[in-house]
PDB file of C-alpha atoms in Angstrom:
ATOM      1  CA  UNK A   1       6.963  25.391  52.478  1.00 95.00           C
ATOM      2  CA  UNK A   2       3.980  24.024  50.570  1.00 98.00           C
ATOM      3  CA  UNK A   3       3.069  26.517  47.673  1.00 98.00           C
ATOM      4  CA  UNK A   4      -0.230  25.194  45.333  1.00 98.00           C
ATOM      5  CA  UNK A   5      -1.025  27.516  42.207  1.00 98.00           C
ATOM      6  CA  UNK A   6      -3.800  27.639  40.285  1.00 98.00           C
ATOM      7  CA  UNK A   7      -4.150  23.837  40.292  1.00 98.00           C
ATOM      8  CA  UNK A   8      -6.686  22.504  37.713  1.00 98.00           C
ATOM      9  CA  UNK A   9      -7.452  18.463  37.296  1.00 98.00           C
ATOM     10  CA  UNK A  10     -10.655  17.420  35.143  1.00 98.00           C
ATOM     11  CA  UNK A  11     -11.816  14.160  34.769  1.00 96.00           C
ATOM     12  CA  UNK A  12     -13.503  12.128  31.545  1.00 94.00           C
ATOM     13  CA  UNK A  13     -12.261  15.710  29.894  1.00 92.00           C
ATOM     14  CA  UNK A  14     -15.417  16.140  26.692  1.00 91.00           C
ATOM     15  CA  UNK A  15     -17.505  13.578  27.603  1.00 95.00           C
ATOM     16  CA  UNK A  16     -20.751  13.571  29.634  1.00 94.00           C
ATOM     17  CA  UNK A  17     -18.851  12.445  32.859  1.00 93.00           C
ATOM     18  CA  UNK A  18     -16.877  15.446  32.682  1.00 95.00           C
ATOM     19  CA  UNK A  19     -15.904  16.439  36.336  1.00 94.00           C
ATOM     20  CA  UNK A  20     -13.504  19.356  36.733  1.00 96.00           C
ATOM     21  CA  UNK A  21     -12.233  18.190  40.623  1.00 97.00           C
ATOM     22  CA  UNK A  22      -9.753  21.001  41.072  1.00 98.00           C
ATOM     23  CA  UNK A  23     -10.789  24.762  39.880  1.00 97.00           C
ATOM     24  CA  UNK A  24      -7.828  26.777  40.051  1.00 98.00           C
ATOM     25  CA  UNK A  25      -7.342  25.971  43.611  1.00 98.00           C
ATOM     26  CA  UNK A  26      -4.048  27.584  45.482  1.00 98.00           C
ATOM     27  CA  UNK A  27      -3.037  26.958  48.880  1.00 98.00           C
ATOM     28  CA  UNK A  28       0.323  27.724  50.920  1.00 98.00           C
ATOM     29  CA  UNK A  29       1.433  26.291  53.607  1.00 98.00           C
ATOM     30  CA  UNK A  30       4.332  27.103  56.201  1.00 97.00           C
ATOM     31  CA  UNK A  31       6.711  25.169  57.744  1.00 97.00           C
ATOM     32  CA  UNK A  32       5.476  22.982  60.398  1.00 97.00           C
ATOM     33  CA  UNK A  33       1.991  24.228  59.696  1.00 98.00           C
ATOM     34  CA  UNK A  34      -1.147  21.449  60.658  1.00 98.00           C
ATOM     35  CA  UNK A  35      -3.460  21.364  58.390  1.00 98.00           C
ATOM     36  CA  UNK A  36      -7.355  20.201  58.429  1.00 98.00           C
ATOM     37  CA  UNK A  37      -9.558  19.880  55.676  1.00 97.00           C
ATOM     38  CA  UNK A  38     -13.196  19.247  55.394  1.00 94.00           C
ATOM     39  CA  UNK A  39     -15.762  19.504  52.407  1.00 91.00           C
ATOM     40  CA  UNK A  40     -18.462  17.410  50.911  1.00 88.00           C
ATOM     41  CA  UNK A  41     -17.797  14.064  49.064  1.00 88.00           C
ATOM     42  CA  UNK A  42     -16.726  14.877  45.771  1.00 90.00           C
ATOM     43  CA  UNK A  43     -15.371  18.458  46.808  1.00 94.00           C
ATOM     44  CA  UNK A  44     -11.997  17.435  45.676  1.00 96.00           C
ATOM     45  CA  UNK A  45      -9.725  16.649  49.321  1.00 97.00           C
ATOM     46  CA  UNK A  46      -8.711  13.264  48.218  1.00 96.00           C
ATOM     47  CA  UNK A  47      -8.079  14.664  44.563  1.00 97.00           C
ATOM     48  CA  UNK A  48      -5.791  17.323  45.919  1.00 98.00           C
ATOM     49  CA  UNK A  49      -3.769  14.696  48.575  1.00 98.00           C
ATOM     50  CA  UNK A  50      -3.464  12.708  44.841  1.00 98.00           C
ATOM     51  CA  UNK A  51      -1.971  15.818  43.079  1.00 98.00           C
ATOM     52  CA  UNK A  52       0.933  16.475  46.156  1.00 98.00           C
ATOM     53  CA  UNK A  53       1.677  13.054  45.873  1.00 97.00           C
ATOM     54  CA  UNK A  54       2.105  12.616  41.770  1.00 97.00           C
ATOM     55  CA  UNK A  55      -1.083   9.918  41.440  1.00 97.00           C
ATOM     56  CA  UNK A  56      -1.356  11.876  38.400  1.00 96.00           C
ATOM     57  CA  UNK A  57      -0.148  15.202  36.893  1.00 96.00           C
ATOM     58  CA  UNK A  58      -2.467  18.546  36.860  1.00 98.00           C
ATOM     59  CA  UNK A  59      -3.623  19.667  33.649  1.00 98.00           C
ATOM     60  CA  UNK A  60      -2.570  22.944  34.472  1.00 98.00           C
ATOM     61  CA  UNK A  61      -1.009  24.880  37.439  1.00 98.00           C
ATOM     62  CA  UNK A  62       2.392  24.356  39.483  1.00 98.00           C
ATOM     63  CA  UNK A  63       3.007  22.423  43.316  1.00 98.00           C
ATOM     64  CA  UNK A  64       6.274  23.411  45.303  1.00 98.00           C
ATOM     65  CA  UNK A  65       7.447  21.805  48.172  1.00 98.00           C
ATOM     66  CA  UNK A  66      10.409  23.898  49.997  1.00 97.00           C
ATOM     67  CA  UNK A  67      11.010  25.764  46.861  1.00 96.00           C
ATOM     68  CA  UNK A  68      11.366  23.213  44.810  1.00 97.00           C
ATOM     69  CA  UNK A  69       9.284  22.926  41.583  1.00 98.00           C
ATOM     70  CA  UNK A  70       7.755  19.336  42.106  1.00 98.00           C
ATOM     71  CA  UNK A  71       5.008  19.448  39.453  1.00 98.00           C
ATOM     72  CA  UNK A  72       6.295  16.773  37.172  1.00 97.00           C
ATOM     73  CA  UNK A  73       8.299  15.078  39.292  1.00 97.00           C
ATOM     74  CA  UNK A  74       7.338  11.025  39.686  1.00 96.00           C
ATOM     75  CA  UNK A  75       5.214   9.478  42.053  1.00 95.00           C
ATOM     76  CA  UNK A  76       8.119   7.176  43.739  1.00 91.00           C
ATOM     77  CA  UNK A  77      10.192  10.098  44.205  1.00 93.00           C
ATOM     78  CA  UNK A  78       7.728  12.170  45.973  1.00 96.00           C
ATOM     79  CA  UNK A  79       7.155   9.054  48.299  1.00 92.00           C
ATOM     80  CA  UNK A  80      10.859   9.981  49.575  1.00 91.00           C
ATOM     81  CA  UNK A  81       9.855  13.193  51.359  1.00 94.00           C
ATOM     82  CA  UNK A  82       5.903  13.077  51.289  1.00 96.00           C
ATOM     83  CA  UNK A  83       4.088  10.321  53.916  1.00 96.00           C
ATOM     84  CA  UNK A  84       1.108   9.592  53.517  1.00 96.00           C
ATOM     85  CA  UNK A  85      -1.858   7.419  55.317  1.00 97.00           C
ATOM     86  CA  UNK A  86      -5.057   6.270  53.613  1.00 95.00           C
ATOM     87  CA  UNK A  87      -8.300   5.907  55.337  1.00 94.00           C
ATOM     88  CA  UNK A  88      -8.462   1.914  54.572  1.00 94.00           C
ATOM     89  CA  UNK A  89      -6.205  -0.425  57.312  1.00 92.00           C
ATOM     90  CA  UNK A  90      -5.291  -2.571  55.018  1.00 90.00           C
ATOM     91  CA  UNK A  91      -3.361   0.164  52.648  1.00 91.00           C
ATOM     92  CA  UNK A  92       0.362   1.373  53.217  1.00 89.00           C
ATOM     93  CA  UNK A  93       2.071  -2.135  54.538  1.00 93.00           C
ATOM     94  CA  UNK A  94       2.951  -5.110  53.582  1.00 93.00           C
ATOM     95  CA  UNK A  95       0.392  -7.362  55.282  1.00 95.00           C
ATOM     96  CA  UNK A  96       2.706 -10.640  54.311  1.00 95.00           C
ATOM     97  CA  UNK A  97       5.905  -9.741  56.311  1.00 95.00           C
ATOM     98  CA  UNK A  98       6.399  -9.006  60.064  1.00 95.00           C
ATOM     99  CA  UNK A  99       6.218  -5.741  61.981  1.00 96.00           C
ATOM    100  CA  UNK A 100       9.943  -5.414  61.737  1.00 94.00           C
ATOM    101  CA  UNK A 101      10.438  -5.625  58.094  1.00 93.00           C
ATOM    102  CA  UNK A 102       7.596  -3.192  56.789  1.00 94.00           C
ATOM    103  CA  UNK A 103       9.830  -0.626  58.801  1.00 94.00           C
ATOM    104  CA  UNK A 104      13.175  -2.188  57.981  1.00 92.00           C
ATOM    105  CA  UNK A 105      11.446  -1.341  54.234  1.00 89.00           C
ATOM    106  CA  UNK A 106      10.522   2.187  55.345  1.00 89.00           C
ATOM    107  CA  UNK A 107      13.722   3.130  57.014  1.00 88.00           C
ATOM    108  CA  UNK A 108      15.648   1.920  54.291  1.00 83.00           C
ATOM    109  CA  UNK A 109      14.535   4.905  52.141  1.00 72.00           C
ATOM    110  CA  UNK A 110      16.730   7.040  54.035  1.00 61.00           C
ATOM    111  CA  UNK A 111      19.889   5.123  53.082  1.00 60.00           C
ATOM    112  CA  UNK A 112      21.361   5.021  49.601  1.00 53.00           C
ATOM    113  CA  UNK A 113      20.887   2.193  47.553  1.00 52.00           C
ATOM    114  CA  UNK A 114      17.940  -0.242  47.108  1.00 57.00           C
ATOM    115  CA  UNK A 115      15.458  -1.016  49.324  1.00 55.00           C
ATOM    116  CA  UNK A 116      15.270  -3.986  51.026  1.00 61.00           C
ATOM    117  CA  UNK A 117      13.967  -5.491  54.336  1.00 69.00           C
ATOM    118  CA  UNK A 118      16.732  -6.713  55.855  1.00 73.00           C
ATOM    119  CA  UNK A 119      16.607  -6.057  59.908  1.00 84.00           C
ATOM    120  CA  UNK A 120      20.002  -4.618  61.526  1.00 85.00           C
ATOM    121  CA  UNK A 121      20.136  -4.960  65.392  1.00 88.00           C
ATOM    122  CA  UNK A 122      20.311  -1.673  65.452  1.00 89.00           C
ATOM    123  CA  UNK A 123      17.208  -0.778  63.367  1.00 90.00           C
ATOM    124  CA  UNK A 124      15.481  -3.382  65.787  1.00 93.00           C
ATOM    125  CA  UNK A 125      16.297  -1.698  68.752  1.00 94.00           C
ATOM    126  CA  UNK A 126      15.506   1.337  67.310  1.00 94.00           C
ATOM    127  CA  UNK A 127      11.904   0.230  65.908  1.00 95.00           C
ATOM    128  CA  UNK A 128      11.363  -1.322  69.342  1.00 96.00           C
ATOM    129  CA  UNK A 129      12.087   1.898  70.758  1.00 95.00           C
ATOM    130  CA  UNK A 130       9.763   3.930  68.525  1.00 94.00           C
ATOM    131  CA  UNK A 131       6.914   1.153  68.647  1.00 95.00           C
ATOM    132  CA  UNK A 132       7.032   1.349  73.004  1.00 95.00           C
ATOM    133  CA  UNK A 133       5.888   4.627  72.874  1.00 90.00           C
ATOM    134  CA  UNK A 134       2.610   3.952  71.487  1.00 91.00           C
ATOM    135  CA  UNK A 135       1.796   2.346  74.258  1.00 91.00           C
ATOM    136  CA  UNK A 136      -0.488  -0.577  71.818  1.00 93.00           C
ATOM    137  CA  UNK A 137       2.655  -3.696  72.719  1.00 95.00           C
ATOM    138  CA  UNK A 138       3.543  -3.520  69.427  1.00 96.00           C
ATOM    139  CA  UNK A 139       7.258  -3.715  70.561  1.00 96.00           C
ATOM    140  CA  UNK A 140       6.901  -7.089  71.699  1.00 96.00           C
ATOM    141  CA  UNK A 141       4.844  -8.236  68.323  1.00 97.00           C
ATOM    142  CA  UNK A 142       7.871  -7.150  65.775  1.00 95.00           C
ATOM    143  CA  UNK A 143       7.744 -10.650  64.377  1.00 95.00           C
ATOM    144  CA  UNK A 144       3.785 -10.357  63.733  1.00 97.00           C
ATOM    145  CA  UNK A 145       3.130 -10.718  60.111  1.00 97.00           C
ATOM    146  CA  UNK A 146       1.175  -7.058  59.376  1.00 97.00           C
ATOM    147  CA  UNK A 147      -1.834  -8.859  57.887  1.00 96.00           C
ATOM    148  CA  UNK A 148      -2.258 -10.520  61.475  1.00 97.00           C
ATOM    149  CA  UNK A 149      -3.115  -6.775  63.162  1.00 96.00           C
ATOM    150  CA  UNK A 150      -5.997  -5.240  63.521  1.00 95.00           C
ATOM    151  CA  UNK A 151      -7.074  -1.932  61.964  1.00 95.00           C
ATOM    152  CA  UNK A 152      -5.869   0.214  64.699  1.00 95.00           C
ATOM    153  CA  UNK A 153      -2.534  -1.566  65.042  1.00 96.00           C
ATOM    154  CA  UNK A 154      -2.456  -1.543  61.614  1.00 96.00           C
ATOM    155  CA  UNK A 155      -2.637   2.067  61.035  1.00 95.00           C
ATOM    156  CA  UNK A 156      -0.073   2.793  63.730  1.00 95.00           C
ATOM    157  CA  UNK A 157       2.171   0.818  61.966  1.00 96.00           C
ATOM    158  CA  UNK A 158       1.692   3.194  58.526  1.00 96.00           C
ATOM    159  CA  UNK A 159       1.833   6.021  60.780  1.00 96.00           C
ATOM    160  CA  UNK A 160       5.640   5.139  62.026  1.00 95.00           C
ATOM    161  CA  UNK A 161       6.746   3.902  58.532  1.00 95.00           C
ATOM    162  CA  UNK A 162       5.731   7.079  57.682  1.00 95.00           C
ATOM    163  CA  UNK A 163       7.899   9.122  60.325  1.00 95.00           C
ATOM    164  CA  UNK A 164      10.403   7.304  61.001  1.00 92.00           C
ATOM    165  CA  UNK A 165      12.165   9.626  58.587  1.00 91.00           C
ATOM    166  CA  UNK A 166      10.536  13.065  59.370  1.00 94.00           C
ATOM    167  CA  UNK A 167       8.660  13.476  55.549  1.00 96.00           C
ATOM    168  CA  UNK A 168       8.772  16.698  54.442  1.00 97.00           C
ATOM    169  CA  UNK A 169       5.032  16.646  54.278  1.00 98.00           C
ATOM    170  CA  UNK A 170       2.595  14.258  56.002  1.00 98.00           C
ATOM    171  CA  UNK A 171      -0.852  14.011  54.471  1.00 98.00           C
ATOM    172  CA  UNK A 172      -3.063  11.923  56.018  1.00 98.00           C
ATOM    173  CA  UNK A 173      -6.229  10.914  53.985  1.00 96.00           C
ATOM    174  CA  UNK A 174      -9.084   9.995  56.985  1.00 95.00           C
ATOM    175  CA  UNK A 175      -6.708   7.949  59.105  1.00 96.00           C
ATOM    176  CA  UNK A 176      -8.690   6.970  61.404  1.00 94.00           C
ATOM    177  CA  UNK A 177     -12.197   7.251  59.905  1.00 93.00           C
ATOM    178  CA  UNK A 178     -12.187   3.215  59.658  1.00 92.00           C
ATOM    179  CA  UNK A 179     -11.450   2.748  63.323  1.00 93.00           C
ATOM    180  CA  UNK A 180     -14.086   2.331  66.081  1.00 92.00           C
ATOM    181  CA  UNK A 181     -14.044   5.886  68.322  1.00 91.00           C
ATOM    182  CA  UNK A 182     -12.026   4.333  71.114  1.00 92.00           C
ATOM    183  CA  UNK A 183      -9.550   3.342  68.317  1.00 93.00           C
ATOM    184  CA  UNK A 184      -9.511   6.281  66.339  1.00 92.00           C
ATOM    185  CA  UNK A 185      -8.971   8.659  69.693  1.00 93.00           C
ATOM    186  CA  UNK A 186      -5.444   6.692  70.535  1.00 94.00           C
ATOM    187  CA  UNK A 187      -4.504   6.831  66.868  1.00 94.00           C
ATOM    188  CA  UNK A 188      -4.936  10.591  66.526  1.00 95.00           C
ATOM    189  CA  UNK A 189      -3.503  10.962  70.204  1.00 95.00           C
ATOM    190  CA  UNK A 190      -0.241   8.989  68.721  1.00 95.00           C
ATOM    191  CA  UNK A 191      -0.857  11.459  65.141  1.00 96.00           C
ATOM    192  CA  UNK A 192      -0.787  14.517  67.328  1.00 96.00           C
ATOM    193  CA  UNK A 193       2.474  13.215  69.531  1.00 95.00           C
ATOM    194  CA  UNK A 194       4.274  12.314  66.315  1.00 96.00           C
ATOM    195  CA  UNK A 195       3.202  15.883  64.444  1.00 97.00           C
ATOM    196  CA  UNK A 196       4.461  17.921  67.208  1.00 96.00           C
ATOM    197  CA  UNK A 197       7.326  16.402  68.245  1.00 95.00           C
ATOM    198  CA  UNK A 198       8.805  16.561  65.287  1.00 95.00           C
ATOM    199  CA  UNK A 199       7.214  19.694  64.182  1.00 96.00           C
ATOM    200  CA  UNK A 200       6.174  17.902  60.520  1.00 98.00           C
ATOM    201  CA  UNK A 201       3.888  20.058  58.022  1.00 98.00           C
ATOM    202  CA  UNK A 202       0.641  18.353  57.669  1.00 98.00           C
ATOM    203  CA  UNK A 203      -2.282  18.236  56.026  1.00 98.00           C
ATOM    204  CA  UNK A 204      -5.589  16.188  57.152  1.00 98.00           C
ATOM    205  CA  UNK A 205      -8.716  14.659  55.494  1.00 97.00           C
ATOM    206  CA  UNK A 206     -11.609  14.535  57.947  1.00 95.00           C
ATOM    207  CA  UNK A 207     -15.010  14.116  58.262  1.00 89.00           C
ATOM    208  CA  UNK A 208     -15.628  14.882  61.612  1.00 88.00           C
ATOM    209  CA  UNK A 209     -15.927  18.933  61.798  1.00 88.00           C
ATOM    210  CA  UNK A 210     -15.635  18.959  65.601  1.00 88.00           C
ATOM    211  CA  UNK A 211     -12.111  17.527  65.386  1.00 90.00           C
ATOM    212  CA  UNK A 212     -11.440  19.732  62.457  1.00 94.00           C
ATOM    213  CA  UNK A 213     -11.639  22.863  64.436  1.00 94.00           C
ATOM    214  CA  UNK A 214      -9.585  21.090  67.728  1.00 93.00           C
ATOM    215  CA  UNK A 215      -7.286  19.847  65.896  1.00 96.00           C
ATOM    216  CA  UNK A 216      -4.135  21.475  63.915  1.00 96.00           C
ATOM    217  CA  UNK A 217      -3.360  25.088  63.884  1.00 97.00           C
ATOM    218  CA  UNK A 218      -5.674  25.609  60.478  1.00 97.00           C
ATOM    219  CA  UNK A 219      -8.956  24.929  58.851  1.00 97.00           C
ATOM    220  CA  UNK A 220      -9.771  24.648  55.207  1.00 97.00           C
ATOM    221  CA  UNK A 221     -13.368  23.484  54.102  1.00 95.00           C
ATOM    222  CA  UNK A 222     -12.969  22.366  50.033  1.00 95.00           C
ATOM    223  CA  UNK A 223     -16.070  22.481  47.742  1.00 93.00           C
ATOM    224  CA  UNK A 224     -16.217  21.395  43.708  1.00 93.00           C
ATOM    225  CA  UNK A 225     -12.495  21.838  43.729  1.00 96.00           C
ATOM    226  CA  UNK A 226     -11.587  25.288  45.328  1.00 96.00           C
ATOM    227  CA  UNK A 227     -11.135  26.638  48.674  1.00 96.00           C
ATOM    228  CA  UNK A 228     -14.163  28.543  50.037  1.00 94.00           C
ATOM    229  CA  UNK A 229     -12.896  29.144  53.544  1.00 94.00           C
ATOM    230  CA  UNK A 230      -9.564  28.824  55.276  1.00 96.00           C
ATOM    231  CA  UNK A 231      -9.395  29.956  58.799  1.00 95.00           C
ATOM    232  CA  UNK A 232      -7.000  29.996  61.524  1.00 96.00           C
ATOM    233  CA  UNK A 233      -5.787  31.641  64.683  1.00 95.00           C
ATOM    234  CA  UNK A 234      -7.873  33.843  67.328  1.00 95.00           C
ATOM    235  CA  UNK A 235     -10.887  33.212  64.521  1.00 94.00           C
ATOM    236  CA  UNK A 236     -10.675  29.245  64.458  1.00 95.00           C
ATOM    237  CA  UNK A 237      -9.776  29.192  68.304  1.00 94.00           C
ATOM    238  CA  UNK A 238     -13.678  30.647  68.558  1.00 94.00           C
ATOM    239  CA  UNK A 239     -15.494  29.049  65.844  1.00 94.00           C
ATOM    240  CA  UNK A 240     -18.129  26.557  66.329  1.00 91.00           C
ATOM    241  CA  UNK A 241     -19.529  23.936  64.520  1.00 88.00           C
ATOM    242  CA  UNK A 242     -22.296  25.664  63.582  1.00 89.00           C
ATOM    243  CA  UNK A 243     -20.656  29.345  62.631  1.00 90.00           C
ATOM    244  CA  UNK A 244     -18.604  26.690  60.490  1.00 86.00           C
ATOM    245  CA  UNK A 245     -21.986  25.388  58.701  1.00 84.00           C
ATOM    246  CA  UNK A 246     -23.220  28.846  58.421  1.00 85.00           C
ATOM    247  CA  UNK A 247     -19.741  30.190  57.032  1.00 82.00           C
ATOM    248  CA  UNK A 248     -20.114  27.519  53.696  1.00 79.00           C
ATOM    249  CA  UNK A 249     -24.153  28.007  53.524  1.00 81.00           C
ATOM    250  CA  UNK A 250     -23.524  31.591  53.010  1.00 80.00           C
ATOM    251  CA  UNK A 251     -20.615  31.274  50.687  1.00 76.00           C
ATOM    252  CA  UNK A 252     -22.443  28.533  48.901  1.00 70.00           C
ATOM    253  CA  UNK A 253     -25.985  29.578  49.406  1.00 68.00           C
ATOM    254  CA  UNK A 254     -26.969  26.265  50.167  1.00 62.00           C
ATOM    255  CA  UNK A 255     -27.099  23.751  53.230  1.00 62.00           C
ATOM    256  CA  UNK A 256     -24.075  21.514  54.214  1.00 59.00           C
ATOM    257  CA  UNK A 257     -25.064  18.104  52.782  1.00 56.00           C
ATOM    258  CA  UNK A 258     -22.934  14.880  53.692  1.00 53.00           C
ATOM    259  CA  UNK A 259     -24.247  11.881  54.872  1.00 44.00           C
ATOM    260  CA  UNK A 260     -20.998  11.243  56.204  1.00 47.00           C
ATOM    261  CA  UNK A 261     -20.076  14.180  58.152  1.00 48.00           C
ATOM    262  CA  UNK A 262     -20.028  13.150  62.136  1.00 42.00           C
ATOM    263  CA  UNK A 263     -20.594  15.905  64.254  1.00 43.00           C
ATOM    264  CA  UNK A 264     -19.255  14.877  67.537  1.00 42.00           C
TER     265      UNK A 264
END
């Protein structure tokens, strides 16, 4: 579904600040497939959500998405088929329109023509629909300006933009790592609902290593660029926290060093 090859980025290329953030670094995915990542800072997770979604091109190696070839394909046209939420609130809407016209915006992507914000009945029946589910009363706040939310609300809001036409690929980049814990539990309960019911391929950024290991179907832990484990199945189902720290201190040969790794 998702096929990464030998995907190389460097950064400040021959100068001191060199940084080479992905080595070679190939991943595949399948259909439907939920996908955690951890690593350090700087091991390259954001760099690789920036490469899938054409923030830049890779200096060298390929990225397919369903079989199609997608490495030098624009940024905007990826954002037709690949959602994506950021770790900041205040990223992926419109903060000066209502509730109702950052999706009117979103769902008009799956329509030809130009975008636009215009709100049919129907669309508002059907984002009222889609919002109730949440459970948050967002369905009664359609004409809430976005900027008026708070994070949580906020982030639900990206979340369902992002959905409401099943991406091909949903990569979300810490989504909830800016939201107090009761917060960030309903968003990820709402991530998990959304994921399964529509059986989307996705790939998440996250600092907690507990969660990392509950949540998905997959684990990959990222360091200076390249994959250095990827588990899954009956192995995952029985790893710990700690045979995970031991796992990258033996393939590193060094301790696991993030001040901003949470561990419950």
């Amino acid at each position: 579904m998702l096929k990464i090859t030998n995907a190389v980025k460097t950064f400040s290329a021959g100068t001191p600040n060199e940084h080479k953030a992905l080595d070679g670094l190939s991943i595949h995915l399948e259909k439907g497939e939920f996908v955690t990542i951890v690593g350090s800072n700087g091991a390259g997770k954001s760099t690789l959500f920036n490469a899938i979604c054409g923030n830049f091109l890779l200096d060298s190696g390929r990225i397919e998405l369903e079989g199609k070839d997608i490495s030098f394909m624009k940024e905007h046209k990826r954002a037709a088929f690949i959602g994506r939420v950021f770790q900041d609130p205040m990223k992926g809407t419109a903060p000066n329109i209502t509730i109702e016209e950052n999706l009117a915006l979103a769902f008009s992507r799956s329509r030809s023509g130009p975008l636009g914000i215009a709100v049919r009945k129907s669309d508002r029946d059907f984002f009222a629909e889609a919002l109730s589910e949440f459970g948050m009363g967002l369905e009664d706040r359609m004409k809430t300006k976005v900027g008026l939310l708070s994070g949580g609300q906020r982030q639900v809001v990206t979340l369902l933009m992002c959905t409401l036409v099943t991406p091909k690929l949903l990569l979300l980049d810490e989504h909830t790592a800016a939201l107090d814990p009761a917060t960030a539990e309903k968003v990820m309960e709402i991530t998990n609902n959304i994921v399964n019911r529509n059986k989307i391929t996705t790939m998440m950024i996250t600092h907690n290593m507990n969660s990392a290991l509950k949540t998905g179907t997959r684990t990959i832990m990222m360091d200076s660029g390249e994959i250095i484990l990827d588990t899954s199945g009956e192995e995952r189902d029985k790893m710990t926290l700690d045979d995970l720290l031991k796992m990258y201190s033996l393939k590193k040969n060094k301790e696991f060093a993030n001040d901003r790794m949470l561990l419950n």
